[in-house]
XYZ file of N, CA and C in Angstrom:
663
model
N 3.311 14.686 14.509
C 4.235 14.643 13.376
C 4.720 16.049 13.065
N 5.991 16.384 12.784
C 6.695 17.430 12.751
C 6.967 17.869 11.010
N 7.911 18.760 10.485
C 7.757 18.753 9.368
C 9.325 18.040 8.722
N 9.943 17.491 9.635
C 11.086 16.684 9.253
C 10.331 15.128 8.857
N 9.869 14.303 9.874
C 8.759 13.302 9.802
C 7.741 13.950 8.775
N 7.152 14.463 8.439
C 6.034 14.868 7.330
C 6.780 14.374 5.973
N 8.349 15.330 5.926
C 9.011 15.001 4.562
C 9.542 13.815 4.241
N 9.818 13.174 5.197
C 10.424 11.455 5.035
C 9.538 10.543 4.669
N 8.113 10.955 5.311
C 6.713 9.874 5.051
C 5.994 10.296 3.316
N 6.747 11.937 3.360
C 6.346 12.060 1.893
C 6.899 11.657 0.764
N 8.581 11.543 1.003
C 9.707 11.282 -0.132
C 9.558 9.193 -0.114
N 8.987 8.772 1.378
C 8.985 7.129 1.467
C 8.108 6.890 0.529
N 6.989 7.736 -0.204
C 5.324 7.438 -0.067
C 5.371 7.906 -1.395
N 6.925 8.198 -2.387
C 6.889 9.087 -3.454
C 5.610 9.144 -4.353
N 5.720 7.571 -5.041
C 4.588 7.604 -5.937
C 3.580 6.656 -5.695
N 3.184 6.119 -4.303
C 2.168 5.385 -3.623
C 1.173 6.512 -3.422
N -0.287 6.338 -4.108
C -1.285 6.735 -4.159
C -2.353 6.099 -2.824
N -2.075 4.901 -2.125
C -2.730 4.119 -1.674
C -2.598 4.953 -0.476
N -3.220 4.244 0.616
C -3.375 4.578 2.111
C -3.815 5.684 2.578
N -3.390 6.360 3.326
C -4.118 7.572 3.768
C -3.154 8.758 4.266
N -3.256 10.136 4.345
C -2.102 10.923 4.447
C -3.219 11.729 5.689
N -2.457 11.875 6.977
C -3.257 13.107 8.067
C -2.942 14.400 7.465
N -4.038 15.626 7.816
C -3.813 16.565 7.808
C -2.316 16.800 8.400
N -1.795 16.899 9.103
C -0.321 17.111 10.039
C 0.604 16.790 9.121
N 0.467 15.800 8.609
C 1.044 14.803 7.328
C 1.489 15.972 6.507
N 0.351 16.174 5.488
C -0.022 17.262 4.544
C 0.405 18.479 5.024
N 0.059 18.852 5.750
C -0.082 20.429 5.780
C 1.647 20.788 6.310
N 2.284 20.140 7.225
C 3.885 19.910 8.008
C 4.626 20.136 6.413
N 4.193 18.998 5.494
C 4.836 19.167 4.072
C 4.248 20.152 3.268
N 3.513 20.770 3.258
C 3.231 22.097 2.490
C 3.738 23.298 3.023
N 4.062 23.109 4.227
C 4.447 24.352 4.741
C 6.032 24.242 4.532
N 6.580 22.635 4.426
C 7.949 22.834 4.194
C 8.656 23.337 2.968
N 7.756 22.711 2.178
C 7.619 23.280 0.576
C 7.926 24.666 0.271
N 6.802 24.913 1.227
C 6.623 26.423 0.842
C 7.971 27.562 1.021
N 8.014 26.892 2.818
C 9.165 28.263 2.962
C 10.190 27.646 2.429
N 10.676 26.053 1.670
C 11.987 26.529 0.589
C 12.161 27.065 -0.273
N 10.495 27.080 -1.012
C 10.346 28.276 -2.332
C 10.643 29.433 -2.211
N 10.064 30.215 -0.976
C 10.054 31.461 -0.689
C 11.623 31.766 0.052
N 12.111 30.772 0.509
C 13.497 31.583 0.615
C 14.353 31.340 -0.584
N 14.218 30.166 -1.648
C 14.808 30.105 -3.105
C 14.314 31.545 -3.655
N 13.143 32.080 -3.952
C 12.660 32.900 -4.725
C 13.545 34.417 -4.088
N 13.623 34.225 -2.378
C 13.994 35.775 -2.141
C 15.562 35.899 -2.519
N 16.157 34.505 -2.498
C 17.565 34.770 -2.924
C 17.655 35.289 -4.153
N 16.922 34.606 -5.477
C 16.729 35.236 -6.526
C 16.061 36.544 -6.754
N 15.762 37.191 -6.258
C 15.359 38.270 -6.162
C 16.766 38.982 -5.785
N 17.368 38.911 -4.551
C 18.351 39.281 -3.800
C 19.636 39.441 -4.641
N 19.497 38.454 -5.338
C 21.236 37.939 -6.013
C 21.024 38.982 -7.524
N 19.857 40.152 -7.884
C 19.994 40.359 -9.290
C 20.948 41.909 -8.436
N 20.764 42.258 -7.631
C 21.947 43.447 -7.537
C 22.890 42.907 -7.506
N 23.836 44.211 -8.602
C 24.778 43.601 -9.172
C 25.895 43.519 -7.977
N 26.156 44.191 -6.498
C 26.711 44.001 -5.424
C 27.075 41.982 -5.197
N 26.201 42.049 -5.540
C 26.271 40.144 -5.111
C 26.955 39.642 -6.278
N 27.568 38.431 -5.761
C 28.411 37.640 -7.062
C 27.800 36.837 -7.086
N 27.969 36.741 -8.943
C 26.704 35.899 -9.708
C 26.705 34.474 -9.148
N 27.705 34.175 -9.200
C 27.628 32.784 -8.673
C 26.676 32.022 -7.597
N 26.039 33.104 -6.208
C 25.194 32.593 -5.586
C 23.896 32.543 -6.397
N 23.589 33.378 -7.742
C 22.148 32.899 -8.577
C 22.197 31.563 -9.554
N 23.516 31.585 -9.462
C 23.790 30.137 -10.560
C 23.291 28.878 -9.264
N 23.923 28.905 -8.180
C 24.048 27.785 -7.387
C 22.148 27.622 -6.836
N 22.017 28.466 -6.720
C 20.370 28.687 -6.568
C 19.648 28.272 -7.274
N 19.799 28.603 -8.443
C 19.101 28.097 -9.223
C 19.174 26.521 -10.220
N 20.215 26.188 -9.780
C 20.706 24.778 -9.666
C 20.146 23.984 -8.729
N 19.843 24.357 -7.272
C 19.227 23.441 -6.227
C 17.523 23.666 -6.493
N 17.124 24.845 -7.034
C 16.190 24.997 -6.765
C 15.022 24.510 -7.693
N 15.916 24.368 -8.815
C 14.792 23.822 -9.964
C 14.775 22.478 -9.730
N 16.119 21.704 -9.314
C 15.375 20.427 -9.669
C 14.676 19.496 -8.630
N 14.333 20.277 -7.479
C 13.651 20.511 -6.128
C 12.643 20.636 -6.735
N 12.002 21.591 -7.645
C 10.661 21.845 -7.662
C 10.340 20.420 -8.969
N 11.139 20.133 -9.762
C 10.997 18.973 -10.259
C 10.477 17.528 -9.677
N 11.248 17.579 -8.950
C 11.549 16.276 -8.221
C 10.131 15.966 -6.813
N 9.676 17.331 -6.859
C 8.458 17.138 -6.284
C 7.191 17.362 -6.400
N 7.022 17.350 -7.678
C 5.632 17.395 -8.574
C 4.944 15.978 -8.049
N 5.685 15.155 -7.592
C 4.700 13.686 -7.589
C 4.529 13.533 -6.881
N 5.621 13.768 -5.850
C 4.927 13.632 -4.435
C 4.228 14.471 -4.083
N 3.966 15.541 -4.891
C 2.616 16.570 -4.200
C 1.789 16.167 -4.665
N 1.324 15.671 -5.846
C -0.217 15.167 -6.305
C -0.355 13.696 -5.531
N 0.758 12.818 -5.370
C 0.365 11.704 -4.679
C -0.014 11.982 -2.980
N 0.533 13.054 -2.449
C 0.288 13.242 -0.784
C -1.617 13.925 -0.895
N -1.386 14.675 -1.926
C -2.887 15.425 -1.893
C -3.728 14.162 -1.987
N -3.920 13.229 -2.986
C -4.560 11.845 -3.388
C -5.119 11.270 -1.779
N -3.709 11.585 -0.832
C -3.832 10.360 0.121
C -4.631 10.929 1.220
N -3.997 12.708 1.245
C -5.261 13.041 2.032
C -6.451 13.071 2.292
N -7.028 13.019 0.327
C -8.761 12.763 0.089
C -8.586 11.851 0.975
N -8.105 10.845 0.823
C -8.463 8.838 1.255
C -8.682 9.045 2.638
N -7.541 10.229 3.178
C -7.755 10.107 4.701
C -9.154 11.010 5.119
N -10.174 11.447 4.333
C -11.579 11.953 4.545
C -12.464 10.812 4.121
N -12.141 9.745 3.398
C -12.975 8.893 2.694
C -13.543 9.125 1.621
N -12.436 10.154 1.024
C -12.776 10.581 -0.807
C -11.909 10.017 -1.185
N -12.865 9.542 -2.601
C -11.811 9.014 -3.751
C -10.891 9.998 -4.404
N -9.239 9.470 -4.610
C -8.384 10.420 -5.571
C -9.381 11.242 -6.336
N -10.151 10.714 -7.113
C -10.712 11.677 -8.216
C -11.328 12.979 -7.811
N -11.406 13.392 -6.811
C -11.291 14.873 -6.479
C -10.513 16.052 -6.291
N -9.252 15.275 -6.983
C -8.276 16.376 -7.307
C -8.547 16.699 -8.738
N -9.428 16.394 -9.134
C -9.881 16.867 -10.499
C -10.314 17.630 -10.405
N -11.085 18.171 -9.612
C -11.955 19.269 -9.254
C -11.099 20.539 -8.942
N -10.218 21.030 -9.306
C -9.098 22.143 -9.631
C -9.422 22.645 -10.680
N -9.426 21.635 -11.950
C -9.725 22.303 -12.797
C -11.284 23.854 -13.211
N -11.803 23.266 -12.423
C -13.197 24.082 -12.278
C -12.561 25.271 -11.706
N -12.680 26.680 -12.584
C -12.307 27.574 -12.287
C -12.713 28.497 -10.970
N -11.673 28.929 -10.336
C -11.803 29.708 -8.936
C -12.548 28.669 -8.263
N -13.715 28.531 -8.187
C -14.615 27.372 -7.236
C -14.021 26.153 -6.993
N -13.128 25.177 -7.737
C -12.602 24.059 -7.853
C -11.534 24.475 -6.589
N -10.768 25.228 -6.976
C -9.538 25.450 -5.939
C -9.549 25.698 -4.562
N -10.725 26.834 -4.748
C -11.122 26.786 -3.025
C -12.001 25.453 -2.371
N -12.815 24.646 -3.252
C -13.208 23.414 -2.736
C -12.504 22.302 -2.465
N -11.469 22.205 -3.491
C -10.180 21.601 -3.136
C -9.903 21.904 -1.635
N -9.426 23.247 -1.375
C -8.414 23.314 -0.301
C -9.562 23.021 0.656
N -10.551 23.510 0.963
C -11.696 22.642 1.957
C -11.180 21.310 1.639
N -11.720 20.625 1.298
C -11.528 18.943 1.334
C -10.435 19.009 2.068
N -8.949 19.674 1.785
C -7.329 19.253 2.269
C -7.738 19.640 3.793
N -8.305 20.339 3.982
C -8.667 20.856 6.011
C -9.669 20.018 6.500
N -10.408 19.106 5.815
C -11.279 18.427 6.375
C -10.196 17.390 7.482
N -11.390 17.087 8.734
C -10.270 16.091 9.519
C -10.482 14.834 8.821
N -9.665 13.715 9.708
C -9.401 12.365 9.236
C -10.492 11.786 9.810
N -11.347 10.758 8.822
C -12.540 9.977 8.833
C -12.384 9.135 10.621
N -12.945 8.614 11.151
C -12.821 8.048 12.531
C -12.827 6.777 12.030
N -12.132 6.241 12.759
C -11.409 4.659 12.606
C -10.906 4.266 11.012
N -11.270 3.122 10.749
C -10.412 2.268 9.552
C -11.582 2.843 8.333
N -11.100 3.448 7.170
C -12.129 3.513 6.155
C -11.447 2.699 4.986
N -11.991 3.035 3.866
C -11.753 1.663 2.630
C -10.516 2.215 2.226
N -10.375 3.192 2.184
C -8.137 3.211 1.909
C -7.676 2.993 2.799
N -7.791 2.640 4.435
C -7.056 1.637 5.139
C -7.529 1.783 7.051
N -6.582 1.879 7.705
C -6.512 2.066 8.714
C -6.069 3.733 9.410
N -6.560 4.175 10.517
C -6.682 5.530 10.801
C -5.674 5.371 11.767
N -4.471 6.400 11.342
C -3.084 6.838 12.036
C -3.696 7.012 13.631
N -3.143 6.159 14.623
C -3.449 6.682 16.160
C -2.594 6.551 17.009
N -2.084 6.625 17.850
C -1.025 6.363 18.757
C -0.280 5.844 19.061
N -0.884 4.109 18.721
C 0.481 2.940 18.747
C 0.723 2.829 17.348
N 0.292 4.129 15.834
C 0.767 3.354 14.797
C 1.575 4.496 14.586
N 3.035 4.580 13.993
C 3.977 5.464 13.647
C 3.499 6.021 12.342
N 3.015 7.268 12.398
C 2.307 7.704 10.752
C 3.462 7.881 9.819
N 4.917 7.970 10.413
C 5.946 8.060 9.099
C 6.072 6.637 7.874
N 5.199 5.583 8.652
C 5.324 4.227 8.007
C 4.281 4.454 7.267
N 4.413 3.980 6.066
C 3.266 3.766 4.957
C 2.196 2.536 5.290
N 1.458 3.020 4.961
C 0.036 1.943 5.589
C 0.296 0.927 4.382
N 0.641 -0.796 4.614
C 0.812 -1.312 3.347
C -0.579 -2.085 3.261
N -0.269 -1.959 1.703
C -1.506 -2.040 0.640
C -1.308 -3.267 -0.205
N -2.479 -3.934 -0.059
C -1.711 -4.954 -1.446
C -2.412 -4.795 -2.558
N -1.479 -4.559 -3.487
C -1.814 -4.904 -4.590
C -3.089 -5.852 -5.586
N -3.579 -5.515 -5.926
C -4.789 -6.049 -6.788
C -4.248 -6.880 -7.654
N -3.170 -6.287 -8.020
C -2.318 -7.162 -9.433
C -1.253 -7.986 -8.772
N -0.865 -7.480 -7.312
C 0.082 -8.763 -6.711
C 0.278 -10.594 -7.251
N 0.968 -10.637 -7.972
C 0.693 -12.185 -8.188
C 0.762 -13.188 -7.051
N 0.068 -13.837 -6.907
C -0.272 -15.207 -5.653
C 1.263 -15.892 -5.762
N 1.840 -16.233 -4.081
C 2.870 -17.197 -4.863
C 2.502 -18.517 -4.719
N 3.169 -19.279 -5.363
C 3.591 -20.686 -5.610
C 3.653 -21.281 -4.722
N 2.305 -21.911 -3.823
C 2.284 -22.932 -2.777
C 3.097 -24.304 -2.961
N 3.029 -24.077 -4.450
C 3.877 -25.949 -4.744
C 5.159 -25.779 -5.219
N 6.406 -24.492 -4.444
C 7.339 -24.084 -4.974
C 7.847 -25.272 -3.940
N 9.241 -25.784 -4.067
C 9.249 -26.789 -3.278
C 10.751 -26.126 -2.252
N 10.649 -24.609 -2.237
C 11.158 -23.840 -0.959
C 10.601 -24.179 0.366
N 9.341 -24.455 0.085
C 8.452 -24.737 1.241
C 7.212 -25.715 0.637
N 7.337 -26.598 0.462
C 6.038 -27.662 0.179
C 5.069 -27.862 0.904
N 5.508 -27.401 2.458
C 4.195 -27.906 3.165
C 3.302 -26.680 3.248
N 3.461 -25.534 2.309
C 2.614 -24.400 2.037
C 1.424 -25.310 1.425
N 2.411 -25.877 0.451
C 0.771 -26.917 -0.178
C -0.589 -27.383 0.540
N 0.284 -28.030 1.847
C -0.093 -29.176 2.569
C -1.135 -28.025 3.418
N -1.020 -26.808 3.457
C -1.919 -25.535 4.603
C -2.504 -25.246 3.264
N -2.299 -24.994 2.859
C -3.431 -24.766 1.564
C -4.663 -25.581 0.769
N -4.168 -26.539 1.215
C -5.080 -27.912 0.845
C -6.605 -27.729 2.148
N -6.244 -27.671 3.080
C -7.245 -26.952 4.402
C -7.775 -25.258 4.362
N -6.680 -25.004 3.526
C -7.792 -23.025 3.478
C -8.183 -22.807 2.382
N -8.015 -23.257 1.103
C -8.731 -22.815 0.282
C -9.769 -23.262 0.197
N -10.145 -24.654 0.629
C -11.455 -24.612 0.359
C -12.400 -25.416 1.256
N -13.704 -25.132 1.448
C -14.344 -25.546 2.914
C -14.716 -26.827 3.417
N -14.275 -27.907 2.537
C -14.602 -29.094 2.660
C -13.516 -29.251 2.994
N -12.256 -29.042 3.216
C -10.646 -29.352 4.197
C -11.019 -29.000 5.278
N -12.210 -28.840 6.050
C -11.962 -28.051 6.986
C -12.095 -29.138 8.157
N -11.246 -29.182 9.084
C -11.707 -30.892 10.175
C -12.763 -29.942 11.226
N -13.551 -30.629 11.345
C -14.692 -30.537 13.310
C -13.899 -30.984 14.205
N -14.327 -30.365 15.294
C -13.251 -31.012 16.365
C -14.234 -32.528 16.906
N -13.119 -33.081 17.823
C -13.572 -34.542 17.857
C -15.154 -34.977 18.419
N -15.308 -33.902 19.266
C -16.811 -34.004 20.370
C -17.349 -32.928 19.579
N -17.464 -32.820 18.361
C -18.703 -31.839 17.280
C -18.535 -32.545 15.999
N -19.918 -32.472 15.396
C -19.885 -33.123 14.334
C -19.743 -32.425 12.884
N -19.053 -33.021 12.209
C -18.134 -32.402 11.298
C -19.419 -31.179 10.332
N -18.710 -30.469 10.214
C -19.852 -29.185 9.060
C -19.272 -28.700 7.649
N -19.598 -28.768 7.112
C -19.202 -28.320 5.724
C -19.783 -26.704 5.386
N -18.993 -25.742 5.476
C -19.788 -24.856 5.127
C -20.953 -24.383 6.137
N -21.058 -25.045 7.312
C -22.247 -24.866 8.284
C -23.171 -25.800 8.232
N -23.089 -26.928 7.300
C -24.031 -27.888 6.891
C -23.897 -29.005 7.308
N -24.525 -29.699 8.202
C -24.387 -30.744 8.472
C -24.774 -31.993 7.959
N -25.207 -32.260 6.582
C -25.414 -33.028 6.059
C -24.799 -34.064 5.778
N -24.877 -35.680 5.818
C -24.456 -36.602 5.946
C -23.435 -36.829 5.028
N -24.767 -36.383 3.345
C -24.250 -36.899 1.905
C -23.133 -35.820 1.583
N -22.718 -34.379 2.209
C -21.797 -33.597 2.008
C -20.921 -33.991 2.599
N -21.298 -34.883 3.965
C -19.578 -34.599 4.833
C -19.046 -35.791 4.118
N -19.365 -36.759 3.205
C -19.083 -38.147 3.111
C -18.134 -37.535 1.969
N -18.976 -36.859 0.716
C -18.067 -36.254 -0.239
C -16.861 -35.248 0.184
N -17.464 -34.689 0.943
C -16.178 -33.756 1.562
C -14.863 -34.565 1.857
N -15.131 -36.156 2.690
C -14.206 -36.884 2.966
C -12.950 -37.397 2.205
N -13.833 -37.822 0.766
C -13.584 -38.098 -0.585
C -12.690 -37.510 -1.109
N -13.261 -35.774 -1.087
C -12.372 -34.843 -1.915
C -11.303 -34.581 -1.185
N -10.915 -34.700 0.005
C -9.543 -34.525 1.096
C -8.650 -35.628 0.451
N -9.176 -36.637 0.457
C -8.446 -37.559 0.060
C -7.531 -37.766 -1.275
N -8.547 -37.344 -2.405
C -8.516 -36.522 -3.704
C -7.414 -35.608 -3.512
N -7.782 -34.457 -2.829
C -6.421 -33.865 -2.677
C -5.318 -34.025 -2.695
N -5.412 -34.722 -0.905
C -4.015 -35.161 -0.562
C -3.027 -36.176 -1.499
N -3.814 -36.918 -2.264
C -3.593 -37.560 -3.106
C -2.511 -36.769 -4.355
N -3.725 -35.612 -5.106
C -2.688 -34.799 -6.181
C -1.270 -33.715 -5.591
N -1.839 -33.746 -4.250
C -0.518 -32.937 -3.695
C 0.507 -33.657 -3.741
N 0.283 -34.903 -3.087
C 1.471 -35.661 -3.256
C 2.386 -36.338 -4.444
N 0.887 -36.612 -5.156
C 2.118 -36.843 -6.820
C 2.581 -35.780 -6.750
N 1.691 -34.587 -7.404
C 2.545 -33.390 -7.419
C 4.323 -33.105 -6.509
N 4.444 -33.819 -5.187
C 5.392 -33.614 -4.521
C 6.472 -34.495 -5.028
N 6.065 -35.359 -5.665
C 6.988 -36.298 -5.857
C 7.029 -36.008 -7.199
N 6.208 -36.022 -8.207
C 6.834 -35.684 -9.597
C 7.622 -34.566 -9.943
N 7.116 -33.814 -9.093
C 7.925 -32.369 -9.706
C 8.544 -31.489 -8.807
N 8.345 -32.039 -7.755
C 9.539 -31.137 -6.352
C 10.996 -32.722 -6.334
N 10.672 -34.014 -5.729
C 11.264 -34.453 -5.920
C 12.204 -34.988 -6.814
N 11.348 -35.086 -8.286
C 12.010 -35.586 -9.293
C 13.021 -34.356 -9.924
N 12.956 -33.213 -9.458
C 13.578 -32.067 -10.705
C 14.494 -31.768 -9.484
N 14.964 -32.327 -8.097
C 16.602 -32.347 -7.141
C 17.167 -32.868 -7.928
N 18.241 -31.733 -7.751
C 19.729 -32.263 -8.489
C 20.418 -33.584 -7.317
N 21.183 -34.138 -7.973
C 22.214 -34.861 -6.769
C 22.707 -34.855 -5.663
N 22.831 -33.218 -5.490
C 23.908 -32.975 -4.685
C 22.862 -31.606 -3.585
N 21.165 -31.802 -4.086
C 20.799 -31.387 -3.285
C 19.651 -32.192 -2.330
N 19.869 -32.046 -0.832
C 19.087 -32.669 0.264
C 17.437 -32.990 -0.346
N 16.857 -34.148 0.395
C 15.405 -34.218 0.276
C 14.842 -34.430 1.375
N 13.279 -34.171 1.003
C 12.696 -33.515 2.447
C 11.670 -34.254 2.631
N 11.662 -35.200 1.936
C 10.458 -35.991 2.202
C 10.884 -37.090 3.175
């Protein structure tokens, strides 16, 4: 990863805390950071003899502030992702605050390499995976959708078999298991409750997917 790819995976990744950031990642974008500051700062420096016309400190300082604005978040969110990519939690960018000692322990952690294989913030950037793509994350708060939306009804009908372990069929030459259990009085109830099911799916399909088509739209049953 280069520091053109570093800045695209950083500006994609603005305020995603999740996944994991490589050193190459990090460091490609700190270094890009850096030398735009340091050539913003030498122009300003440059532009106060009065030889130069003011106008190149106005225009400078127009690109340059709201550059350093605009990337306050993505620097605390890329630092976040690098912990993840050692198998530290965010909360060690707290550790700054601890005077002189915090900062240099910080920047250790940012040089540590990337944990080997998949750790609990995700999967480890390797060869067939493009590190400019964000590792996706789902959400904790993601809301579940609507198996009984009647876009697709027979989501119902696969859902009725995965959510829960008594949908589950044996194949024909094994005898049916519930859970691993082969018990007579479970598989009989298990039978029961399929039926049960299939049963409320289908009112369900018909009271309230079928009955709420307008006229003039197709049915699928």
């Amino acid at each position: 990863m280069g520091p053109i790819a570093a800045t695209k995976s950083v500006f994609r990744n603005y305020v995603h805390m999740d996944g994991r950031a490589t050193r190459a990642e990090y460091w490609w974008w700190a270094f890009t950071h850096f030398a735009i500051t340091m050539i913003s700062m030498s122009i300003a420096v440059v532009s106060l003899d009065p030889s130069w016309p003011p106008m190149v400190a106005l225009v400078n300082g127009a690109l340059f502030f709201p550059f350093m604005l605009a990337t306050i978040v993505p620097n605390i969110t890329v630092m976040v992702r690098r912990l993840h990519d050692t198998d530290r939690s965010g909360m060690w960018f707290f550790i700054n605050f601890i005077p002189v000692i915090g900062a240099i322990w910080f920047l250790i952690l940012l040089i540590l390499p990337s944990s080997e294989g998949e750790n609990r913030f995700g999967p480890e950037f390797g060869d067939a995976v493009d590190p400019t793509i964000p590792t996706p994350v789902r959400s904790k708060r993601q809301k579940r959708p609507d198996i009984y939306n009647r876009t697709d009804v027979s989501n119902a009908y696969v859902a009725a078999y995965t959510t829960d372990p008594r949908m589950r069929r044996a194949p024909e030459d094994e005898p049916a298991r519930v859970g691993g259990i082969t018990d007579a009085e479970l598989i009989e109830s298990a039978k029961e409750f399929q039926q049960q099911r299939k049963s409320e799916i289908s009112d369900y399909y018909k009271n309230k997917v079928l009955g709420s088509l307008k006229p003039d739209e197709p049915s699928y049953s």
